[in-house]
Short mmCIF file of C-alpha atoms in Angstrom, two decimals:
data_model
loop_
_atom_site.label_atom_id
_atom_site.label_comp_id
_atom_site.label_asym_id
_atom_site.label_seq_id
_atom_site.Cartn_x
_atom_site.Cartn_y
_atom_site.Cartn_z
CA UNK A 665 0.00 0.00 0.00
CA UNK A 666 1.33 3.44 -0.92
CA UNK A 667 0.96 6.82 0.74
CA UNK A 668 -1.51 7.65 -2.04
CA UNK A 669 -4.08 5.06 -0.95
CA UNK A 670 -6.51 7.59 0.55
CA UNK A 671 -6.39 9.90 -2.49
CA UNK A 672 -6.93 6.90 -4.77
CA UNK A 673 -9.90 5.72 -2.69
CA UNK A 674 -11.48 9.18 -2.96
CA UNK A 675 -11.05 9.14 -6.75
CA UNK A 676 -12.55 5.65 -6.98
CA UNK A 677 -15.54 6.73 -4.91
CA UNK A 678 -16.03 9.91 -6.96
CA UNK A 679 -15.98 8.02 -10.25
CA UNK A 680 -18.46 5.47 -8.90
CA UNK A 681 -20.76 8.25 -7.69
CA UNK A 682 -20.46 10.06 -11.04
CA UNK A 683 -21.25 6.84 -12.90
CA UNK A 684 -24.31 6.11 -10.75
CA UNK A 685 -25.63 9.68 -10.95
CA UNK A 686 -25.08 10.09 -14.68
CA UNK A 687 -28.06 11.07 -16.79
CA UNK A 688 -27.53 11.24 -20.52
CA UNK A 689 -27.89 14.69 -22.03
CA UNK A 690 -31.17 15.28 -23.85
CA UNK A 691 -29.39 16.94 -26.77
CA UNK A 692 -25.82 15.71 -26.97
CA UNK A 693 -23.16 16.80 -26.91
CA UNK A 694 -22.85 18.25 -23.43
CA UNK A 695 -19.30 19.45 -23.99
CA UNK A 696 -19.06 21.32 -20.70
CA UNK A 697 -19.89 18.25 -18.64
CA UNK A 698 -17.64 16.07 -20.82
CA UNK A 699 -14.77 18.45 -20.18
CA UNK A 700 -15.44 18.38 -16.44
CA UNK A 701 -15.07 14.58 -16.43
CA UNK A 702 -11.70 15.02 -18.13
CA UNK A 703 -10.44 17.89 -15.99
CA UNK A 704 -11.79 16.83 -12.61
CA UNK A 705 -11.64 13.09 -13.15
CA UNK A 706 -9.08 11.89 -15.66
CA UNK A 707 -6.80 14.82 -14.82
CA UNK A 708 -6.90 14.00 -11.11
CA UNK A 709 -6.07 10.33 -11.78
CA UNK A 710 -3.13 11.33 -13.96
CA UNK A 711 -1.98 13.79 -11.30
CA UNK A 712 -1.90 11.14 -8.57
CA UNK A 713 -0.09 8.72 -10.86
CA UNK A 714 2.52 11.27 -11.95
CA UNK A 715 3.01 12.47 -8.35
CA UNK A 716 3.63 8.89 -7.30
CA UNK A 717 6.08 8.24 -10.11
CA UNK A 718 8.22 11.35 -9.64
CA UNK A 719 10.53 12.28 -6.80
CA UNK A 720 10.42 9.47 -4.28
CA UNK A 721 8.95 6.64 -6.34
CA UNK A 722 5.70 5.29 -4.88
CA UNK A 723 5.05 1.64 -5.50
CA UNK A 724 1.34 1.46 -6.18
CA UNK A 725 0.04 -1.97 -5.26
CA UNK A 726 -2.29 -4.02 -7.44
CA UNK A 727 -5.43 -2.79 -5.67
CA UNK A 728 -4.40 0.86 -6.01
CA UNK A 729 -3.63 0.49 -9.72
CA UNK A 730 -6.94 -1.29 -10.24
CA UNK A 731 -8.83 1.51 -8.48
CA UNK A 732 -6.97 4.18 -10.48
CA UNK A 733 -7.67 2.46 -13.78
CA UNK A 734 -11.32 1.80 -12.97
CA UNK A 735 -11.81 5.47 -12.07
CA UNK A 736 -9.94 6.62 -15.18
CA UNK A 737 -11.99 4.40 -17.46
CA UNK A 738 -15.27 5.32 -15.75
CA UNK A 739 -14.59 8.97 -16.52
CA UNK A 740 -13.61 8.26 -20.13
CA UNK A 741 -16.88 6.33 -20.57
CA UNK A 742 -18.88 9.19 -19.04
CA UNK A 743 -17.03 11.63 -21.29
CA UNK A 744 -18.13 9.63 -24.35
CA UNK A 745 -21.71 9.37 -23.08
CA UNK A 746 -21.83 13.18 -22.93
CA UNK A 747 -21.44 13.00 -26.71
CA UNK A 748 -24.15 10.35 -27.05
CA UNK A 749 -21.58 7.58 -27.56
CA UNK A 750 -21.03 4.38 -25.61
CA UNK A 751 -17.53 2.97 -25.29
CA UNK A 752 -15.87 0.31 -23.19
CA UNK A 753 -12.74 2.07 -22.01
CA UNK A 754 -9.78 -0.13 -21.14
CA UNK A 755 -6.93 2.35 -20.98
CA UNK A 756 -4.01 2.14 -18.61
CA UNK A 757 -3.10 5.02 -16.37
CA UNK A 758 0.44 4.88 -17.70
CA UNK A 759 -0.57 5.28 -21.36
CA UNK A 760 -2.91 8.15 -20.56
CA UNK A 761 -0.34 9.87 -18.32
CA UNK A 762 2.34 9.59 -21.01
CA UNK A 763 0.01 11.09 -23.61
CA UNK A 764 -1.04 13.93 -21.31
CA UNK A 765 2.62 14.71 -20.59
CA UNK A 766 3.40 14.65 -24.33
CA UNK A 767 0.41 16.73 -25.47
CA UNK A 768 -0.31 18.86 -22.38
CA UNK A 769 -3.99 18.54 -23.32
CA UNK A 770 -6.33 16.01 -21.72
CA UNK A 771 -9.06 16.82 -24.28
CA UNK A 772 -6.78 15.87 -27.17
CA UNK A 773 -5.84 12.68 -25.35
CA UNK A 774 -9.50 11.80 -24.81
CA UNK A 775 -10.33 12.32 -28.47
CA UNK A 776 -7.28 10.38 -29.59
CA UNK A 777 -8.05 7.38 -27.38
CA UNK A 778 -11.85 7.29 -27.54
CA UNK A 779 -12.40 8.70 -31.04
CA UNK A 780 -15.10 10.89 -29.46
CA UNK A 781 -15.96 13.26 -30.94
CA UNK A 782 -15.04 12.17 -34.44
CA UNK A 783 -12.36 14.28 -36.05
CA UNK A 784 -13.59 16.41 -38.91
#
């Protein structure tokens, strides 16, 4: 167990609550809400992961990584649903974190990975 366990548990609970409370937009897309899932969800997961991997390396255990990835993928699925799309997200925290570091833009990463919305 790492020192990040409590932060990870909060993220896991938030993503579960967001998933359970989600109501599809009547007229998709709901870009504002989609962006909030990226900023306040995916971004927070990436932040915890990057914090744990820089400086004094934190060894996330299997349970922590599972909770991080479930939360991450919940928020990507909710992001897509804001556009009227349904996806089964199976991204790793590492791949998403690397892309966010490379692009500096979580919205671009979401579009690249989920293909939502379609590029024009």
